[in-house]
Coordinates of N, CA and C in Angstrom, one line a residue:
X720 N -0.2 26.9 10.4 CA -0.6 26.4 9.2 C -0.2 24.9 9.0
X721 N -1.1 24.5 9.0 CA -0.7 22.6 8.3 C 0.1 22.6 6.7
X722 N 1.1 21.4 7.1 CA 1.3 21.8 5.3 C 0.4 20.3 4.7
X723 N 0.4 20.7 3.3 CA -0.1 19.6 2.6 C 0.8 19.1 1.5
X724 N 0.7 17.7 1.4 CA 1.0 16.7 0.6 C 1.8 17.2 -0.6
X725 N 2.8 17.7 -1.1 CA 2.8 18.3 -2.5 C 2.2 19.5 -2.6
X726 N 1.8 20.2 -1.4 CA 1.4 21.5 -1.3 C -0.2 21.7 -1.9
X727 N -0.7 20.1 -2.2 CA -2.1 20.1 -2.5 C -3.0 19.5 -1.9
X728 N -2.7 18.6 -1.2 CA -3.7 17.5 -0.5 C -3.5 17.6 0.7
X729 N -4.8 18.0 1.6 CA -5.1 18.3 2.9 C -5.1 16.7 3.9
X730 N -4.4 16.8 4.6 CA -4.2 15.7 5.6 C -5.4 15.3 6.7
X731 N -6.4 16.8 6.8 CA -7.1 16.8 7.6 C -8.6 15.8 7.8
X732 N -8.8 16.1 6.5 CA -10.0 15.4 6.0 C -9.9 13.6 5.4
X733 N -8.8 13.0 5.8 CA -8.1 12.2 5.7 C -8.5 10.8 7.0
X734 N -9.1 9.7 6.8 CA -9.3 9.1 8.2 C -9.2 7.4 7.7
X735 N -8.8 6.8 8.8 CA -8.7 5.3 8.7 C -9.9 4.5 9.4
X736 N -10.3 3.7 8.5 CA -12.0 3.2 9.0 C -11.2 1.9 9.6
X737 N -10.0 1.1 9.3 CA -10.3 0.2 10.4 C -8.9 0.1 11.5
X738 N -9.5 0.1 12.7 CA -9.1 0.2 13.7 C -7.7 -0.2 14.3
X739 N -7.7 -1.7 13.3 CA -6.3 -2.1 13.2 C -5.1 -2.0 12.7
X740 N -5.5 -0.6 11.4 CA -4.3 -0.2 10.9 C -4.0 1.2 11.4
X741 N -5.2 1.4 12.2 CA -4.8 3.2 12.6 C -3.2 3.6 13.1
X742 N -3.2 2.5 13.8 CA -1.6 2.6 14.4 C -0.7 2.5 13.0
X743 N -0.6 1.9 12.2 CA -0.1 1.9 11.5 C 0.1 2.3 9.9
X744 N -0.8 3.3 9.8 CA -1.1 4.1 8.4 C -0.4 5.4 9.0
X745 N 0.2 5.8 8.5 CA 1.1 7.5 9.0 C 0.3 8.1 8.3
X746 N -0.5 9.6 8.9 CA -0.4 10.2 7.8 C -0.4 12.3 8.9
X747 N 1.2 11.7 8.9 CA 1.4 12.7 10.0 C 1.9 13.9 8.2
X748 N 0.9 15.1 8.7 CA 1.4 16.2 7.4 C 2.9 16.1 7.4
X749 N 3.3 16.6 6.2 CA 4.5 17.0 5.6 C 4.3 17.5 3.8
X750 N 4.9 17.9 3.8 CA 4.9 18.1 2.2 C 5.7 17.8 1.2
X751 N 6.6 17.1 1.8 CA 6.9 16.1 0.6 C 7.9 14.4 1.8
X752 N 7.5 13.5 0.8 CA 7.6 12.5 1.8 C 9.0 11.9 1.6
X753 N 9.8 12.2 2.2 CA 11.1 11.9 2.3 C 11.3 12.1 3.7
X754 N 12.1 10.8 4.4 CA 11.9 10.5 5.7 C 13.2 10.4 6.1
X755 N 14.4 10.1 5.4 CA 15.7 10.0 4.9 C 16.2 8.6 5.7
X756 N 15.1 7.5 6.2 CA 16.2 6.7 6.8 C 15.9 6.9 8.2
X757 N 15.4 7.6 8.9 CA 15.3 7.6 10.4 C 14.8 7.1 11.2
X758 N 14.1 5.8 10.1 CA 12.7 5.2 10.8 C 13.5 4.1 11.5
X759 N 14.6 4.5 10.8 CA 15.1 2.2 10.8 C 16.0 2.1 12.5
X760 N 15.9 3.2 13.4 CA 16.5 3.2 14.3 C 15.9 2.8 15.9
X761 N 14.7 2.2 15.1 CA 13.6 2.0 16.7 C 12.7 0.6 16.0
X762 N 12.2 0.0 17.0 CA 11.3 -1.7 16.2 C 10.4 -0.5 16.3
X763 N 9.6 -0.9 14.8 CA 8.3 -0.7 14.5 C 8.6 0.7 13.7
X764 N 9.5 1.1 13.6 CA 10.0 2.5 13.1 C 9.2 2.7 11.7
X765 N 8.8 2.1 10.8 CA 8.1 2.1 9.5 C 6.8 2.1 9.8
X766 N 6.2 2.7 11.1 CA 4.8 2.9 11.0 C 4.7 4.0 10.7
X767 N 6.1 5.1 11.3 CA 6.4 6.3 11.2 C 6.3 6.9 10.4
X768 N 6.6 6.3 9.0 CA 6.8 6.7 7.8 C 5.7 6.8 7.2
X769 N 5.5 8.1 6.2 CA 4.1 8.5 5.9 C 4.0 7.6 5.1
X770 N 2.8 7.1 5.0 CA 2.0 6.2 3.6 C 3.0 6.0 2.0
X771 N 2.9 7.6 1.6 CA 2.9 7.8 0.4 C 4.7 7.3 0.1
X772 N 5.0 7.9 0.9 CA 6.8 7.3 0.5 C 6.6 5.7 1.0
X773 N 5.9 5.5 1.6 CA 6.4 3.6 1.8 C 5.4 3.4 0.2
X774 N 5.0 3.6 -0.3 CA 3.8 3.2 -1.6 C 5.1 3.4 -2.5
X775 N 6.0 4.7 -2.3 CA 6.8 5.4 -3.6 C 8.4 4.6 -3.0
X776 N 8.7 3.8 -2.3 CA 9.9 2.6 -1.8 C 9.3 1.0 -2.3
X777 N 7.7 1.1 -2.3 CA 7.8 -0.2 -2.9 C 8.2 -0.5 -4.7
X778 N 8.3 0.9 -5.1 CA 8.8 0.6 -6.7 C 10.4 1.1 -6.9
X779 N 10.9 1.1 -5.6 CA 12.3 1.2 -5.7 C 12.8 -0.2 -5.8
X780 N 12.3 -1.5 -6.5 CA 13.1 -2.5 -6.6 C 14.2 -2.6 -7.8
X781 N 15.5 -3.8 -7.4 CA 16.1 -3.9 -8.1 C 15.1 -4.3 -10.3
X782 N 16.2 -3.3 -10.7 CA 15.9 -3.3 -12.3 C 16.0 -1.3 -12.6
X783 N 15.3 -1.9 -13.6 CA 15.5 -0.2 -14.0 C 15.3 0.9 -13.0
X784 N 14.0 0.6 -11.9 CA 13.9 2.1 -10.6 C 14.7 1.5 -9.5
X785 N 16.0 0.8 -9.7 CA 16.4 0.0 -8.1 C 17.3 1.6 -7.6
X786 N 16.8 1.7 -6.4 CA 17.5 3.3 -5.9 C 17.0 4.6 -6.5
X787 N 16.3 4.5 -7.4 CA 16.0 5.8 -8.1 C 14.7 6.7 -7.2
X788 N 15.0 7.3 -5.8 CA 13.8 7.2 -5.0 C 13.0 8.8 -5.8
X789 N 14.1 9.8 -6.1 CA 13.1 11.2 -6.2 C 12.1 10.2 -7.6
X790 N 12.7 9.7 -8.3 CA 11.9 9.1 -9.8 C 10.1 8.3 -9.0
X791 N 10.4 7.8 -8.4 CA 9.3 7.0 -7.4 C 8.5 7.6 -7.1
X792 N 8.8 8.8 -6.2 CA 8.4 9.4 -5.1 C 7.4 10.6 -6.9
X793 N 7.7 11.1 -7.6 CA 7.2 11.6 -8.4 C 5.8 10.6 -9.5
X794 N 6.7 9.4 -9.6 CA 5.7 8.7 -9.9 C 4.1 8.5 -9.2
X795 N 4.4 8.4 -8.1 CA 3.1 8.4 -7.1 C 2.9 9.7 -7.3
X796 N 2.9 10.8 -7.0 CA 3.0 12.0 -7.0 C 1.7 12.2 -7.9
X797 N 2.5 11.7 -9.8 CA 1.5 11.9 -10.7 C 0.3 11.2 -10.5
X798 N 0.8 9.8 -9.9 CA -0.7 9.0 -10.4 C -1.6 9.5 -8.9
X799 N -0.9 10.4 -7.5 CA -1.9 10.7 -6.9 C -3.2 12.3 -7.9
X800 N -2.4 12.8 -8.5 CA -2.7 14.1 -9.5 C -3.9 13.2 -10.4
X801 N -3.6 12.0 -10.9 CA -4.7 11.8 -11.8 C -5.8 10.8 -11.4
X802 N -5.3 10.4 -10.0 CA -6.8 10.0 -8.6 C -7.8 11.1 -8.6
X803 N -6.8 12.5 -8.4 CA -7.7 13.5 -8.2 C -8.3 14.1 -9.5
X804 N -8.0 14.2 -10.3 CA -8.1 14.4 -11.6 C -9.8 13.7 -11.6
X805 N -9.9 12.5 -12.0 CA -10.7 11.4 -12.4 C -11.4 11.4 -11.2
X806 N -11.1 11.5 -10.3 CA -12.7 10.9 -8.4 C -12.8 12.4 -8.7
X807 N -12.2 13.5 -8.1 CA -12.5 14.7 -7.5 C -12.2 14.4 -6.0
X808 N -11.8 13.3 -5.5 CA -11.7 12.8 -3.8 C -10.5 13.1 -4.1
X809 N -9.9 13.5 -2.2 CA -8.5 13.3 -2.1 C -8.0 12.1 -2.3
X810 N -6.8 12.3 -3.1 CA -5.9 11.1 -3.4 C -5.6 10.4 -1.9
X811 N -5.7 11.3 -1.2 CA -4.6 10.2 -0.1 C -5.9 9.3 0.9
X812 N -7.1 9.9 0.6 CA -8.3 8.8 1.1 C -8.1 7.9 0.7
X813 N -7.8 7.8 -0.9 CA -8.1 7.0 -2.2 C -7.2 5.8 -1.6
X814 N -5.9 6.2 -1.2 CA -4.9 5.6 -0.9 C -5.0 4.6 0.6
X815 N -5.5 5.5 1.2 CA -6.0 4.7 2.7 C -6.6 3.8 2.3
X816 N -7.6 3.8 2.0 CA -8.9 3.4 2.0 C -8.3 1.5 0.3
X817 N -7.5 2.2 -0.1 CA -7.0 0.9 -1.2 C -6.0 0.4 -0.2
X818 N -5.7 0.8 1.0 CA -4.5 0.1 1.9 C -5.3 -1.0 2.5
X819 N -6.5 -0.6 3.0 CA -7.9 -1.3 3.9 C -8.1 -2.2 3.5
X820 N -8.4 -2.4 2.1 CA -9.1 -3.1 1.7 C -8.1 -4.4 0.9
X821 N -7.2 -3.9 0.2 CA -6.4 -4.9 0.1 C -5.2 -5.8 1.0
X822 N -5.4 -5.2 2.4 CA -4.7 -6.3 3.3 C -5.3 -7.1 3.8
X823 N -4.9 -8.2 4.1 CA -5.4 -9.5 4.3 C -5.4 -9.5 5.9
X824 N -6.8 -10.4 6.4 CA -6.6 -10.4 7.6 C -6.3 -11.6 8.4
X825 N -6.0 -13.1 7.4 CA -5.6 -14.2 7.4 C -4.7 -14.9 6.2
X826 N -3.9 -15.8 7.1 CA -2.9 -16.5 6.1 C -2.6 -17.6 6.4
X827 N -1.8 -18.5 6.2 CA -1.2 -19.6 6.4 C 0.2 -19.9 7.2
X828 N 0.7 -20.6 8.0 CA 1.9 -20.1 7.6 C 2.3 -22.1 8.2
X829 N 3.4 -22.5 7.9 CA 4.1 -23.7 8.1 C 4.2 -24.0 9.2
X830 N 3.4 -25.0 10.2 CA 3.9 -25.8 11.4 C 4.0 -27.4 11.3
X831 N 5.6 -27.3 11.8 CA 6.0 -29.1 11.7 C 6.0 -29.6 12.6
X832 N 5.5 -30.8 12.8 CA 4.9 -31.5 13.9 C 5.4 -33.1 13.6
X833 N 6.4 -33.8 14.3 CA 7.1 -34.9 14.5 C 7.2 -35.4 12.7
X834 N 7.6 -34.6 12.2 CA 8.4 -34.5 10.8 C 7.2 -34.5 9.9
X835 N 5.9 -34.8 10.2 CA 4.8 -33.8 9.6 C 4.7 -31.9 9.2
X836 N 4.6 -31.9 8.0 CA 4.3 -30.5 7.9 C 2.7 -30.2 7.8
X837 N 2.3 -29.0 8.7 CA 1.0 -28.5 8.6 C 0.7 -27.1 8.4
X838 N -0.6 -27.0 7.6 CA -0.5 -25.4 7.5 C -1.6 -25.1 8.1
X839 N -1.2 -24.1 8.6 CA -2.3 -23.8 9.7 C -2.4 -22.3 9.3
X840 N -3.7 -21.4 9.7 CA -4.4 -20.3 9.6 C -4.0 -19.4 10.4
X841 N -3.1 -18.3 10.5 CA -3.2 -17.5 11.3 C -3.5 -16.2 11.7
X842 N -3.8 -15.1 12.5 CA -4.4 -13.8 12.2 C -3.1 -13.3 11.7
X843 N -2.8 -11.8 10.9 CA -1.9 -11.7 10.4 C -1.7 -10.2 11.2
X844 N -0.5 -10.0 11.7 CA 0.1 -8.5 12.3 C -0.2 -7.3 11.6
X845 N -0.9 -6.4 12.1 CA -1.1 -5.0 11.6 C 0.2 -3.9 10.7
X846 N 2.0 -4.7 10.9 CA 2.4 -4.1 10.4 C 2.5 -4.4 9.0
X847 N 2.3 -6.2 9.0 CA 2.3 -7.3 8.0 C 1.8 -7.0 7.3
X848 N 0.1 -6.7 7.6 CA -1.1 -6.2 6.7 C -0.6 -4.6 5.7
X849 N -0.4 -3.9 6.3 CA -0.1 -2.8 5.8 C 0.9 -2.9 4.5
X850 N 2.3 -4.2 5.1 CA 3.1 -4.2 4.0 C 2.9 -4.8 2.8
X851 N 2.1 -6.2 3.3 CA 1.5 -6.9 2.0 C 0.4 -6.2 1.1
X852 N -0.4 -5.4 1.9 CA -1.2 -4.6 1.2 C -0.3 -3.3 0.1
X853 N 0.6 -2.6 0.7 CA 1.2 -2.0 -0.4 C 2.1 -2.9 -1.5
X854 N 2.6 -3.8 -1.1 CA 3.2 -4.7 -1.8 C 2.4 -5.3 -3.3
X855 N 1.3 -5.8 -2.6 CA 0.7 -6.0 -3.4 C -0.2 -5.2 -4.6
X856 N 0.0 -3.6 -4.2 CA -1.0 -2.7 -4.9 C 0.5 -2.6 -5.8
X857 N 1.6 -2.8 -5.2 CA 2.4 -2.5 -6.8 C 2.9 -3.4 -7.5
X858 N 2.6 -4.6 -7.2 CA 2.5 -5.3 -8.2 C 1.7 -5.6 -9.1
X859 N 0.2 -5.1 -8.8 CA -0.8 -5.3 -9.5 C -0.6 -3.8 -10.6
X860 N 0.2 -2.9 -10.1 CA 0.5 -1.5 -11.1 C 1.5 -2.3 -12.3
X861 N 2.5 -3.0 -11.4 CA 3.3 -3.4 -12.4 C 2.9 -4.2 -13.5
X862 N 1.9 -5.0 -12.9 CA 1.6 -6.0 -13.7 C 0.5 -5.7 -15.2
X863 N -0.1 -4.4 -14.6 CA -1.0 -3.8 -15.4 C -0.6 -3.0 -16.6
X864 N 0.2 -2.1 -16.5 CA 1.9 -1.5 -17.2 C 2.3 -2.6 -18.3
X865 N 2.5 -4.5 -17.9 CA 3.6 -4.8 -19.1 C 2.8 -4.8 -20.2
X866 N 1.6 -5.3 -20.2 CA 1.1 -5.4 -21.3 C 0.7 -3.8 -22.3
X867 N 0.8 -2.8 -21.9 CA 0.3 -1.8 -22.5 C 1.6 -0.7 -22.4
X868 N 0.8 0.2 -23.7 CA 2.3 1.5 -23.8 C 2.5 2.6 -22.7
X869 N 0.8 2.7 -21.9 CA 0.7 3.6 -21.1 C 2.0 4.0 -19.6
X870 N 1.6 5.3 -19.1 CA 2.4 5.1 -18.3 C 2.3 4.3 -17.0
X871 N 3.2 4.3 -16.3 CA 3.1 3.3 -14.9 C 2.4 4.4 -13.8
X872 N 2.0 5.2 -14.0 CA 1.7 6.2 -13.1 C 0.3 6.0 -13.8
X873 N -0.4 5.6 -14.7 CA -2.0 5.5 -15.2 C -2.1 4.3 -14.8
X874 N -1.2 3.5 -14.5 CA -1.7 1.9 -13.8 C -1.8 2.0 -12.4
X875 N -0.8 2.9 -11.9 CA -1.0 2.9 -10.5 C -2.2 3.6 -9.9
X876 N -2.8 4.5 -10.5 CA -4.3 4.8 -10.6 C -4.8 4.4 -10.4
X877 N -4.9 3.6 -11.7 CA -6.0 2.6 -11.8 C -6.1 1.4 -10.9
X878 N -4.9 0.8 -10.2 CA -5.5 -0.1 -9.3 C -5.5 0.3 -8.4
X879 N -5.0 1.7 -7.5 CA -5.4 2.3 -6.6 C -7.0 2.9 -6.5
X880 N -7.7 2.9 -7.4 CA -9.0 2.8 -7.7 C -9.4 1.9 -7.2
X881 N -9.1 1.1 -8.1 CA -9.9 -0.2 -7.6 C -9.4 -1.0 -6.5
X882 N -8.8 -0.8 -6.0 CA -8.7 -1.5 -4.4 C -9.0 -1.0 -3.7
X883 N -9.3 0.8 -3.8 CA -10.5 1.5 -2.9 C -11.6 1.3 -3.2
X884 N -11.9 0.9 -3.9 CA -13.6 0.3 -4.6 C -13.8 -1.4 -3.9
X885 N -12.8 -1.8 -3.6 CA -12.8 -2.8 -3.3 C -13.3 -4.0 -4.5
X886 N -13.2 -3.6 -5.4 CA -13.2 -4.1 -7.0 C -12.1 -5.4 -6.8
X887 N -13.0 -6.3 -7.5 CA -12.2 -7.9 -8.0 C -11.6 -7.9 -8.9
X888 N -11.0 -6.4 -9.8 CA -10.4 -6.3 -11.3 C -9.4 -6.2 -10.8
X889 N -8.6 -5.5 -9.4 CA -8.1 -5.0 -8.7 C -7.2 -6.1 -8.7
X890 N -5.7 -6.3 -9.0 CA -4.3 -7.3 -8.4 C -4.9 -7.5 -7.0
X891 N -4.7 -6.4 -6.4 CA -4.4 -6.5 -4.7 C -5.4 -7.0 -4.2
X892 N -7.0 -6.5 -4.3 CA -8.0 -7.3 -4.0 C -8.4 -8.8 -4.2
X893 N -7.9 -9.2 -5.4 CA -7.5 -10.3 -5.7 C -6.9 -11.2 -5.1
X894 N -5.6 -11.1 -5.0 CA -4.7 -11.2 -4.0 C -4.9 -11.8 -2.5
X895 N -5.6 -10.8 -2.3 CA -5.7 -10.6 -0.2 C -6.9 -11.7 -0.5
X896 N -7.8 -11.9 -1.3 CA -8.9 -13.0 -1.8 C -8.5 -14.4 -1.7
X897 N -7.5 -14.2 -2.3 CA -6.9 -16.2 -2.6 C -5.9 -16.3 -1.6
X898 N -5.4 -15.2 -0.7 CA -5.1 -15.7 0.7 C -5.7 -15.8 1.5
X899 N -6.9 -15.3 1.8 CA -7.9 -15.5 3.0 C -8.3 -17.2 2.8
X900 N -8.8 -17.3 1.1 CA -9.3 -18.2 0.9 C -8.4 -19.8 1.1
X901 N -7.0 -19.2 1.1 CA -6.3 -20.7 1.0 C -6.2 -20.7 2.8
X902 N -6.2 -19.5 4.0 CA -6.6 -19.5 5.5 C -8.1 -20.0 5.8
X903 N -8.6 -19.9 4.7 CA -9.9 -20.6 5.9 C -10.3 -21.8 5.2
X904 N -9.5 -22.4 4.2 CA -9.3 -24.0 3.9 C -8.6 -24.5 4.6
X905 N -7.7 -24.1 5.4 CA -6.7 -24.7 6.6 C -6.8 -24.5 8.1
X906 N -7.7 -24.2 8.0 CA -8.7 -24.1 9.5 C -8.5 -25.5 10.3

């Protein structure tokens, strides 16, 4: 028996359309994602780690959730419950598929050249893409949360929606947008 996600979301039906993150999207079953730490003992060790706990570690920053991981890891939890709720899709497609779309596949980065600085365009690392893309899907939750009373689990939702939609309402989509765009002005 395979187990599933929270004992509700099937792993199986579950696939990564681009090629470059396949290595790096986990979405080895388990049923609940707590990894305890064991990734950090090999390079590359955080590819290991299923999706949904690196999604439910990016809102363990310092302030009110700094360390609070079961609180996180529930938080995702609900707003995967109300993906499913509102699509009828499995949440964790929802999730992939918002990881795809909001990582960037270009950036900039600083080269100095006889006390000239230049910024030049570069392709960006499959583990990179994966982080900035979760990074960015919770900022765009956070950012959606201050202005309103709702919970942070209906914002995470909702931009996990829309960055599988690939929607421009979307922080993250946005985002990976005005970095491509400032990589191919520096071409």
């Amino acid at each position: 028996m395979i187990p599933k996600l929270f004992e509700k979301w099937d792993f199986a039906d579950v696939s990564v359309n681009d090629p470059g993150l396949k290595r790096h999207i986990c979405l080895r079953p388990r049923i609940y994602p707590y990894s305890g730490g064991r990734h950090e003992a090999k390079a590359f060790g955080k590819s290991d780690v299923l999706i949904v706990e690196r999604l439910a570690n990016m809102f363990m920053r310092p302030g009110s959730n700094g360390g609070k991981k079961a609180h996180a890891i529930s938080m995702v939890r609900h707003s995967l419950e109300i993906i499913h709720a509102r699509t009828g899709k499995n949440p964790l497609q929802v999730l992939v598929s918002a990881v795809e779309n909001a990582s960037p596949r270009e950036e900039t980065t600083r080269v100095a050249y006889g006390g000239i600085v230049y910024r030049v365009s570069v392709d960006v690392a499959p583990v990179r893409r994966v982080d900035l893309a979760l990074r960015f899907i919770a900022e765009g939750a956070r950012s959606r949360n201050k202005k309103s009373a709702r919970p942070l689990e209906e914002s995470l939702a909702e931009e996990l929606m829309a960055a599988a939609q690939g929607d421009s309402k979307s922080h993250a989509v946005s985002k990976r947008d005005e970095i491509e765009r400032i990589a191919l002005a520096s071409r």
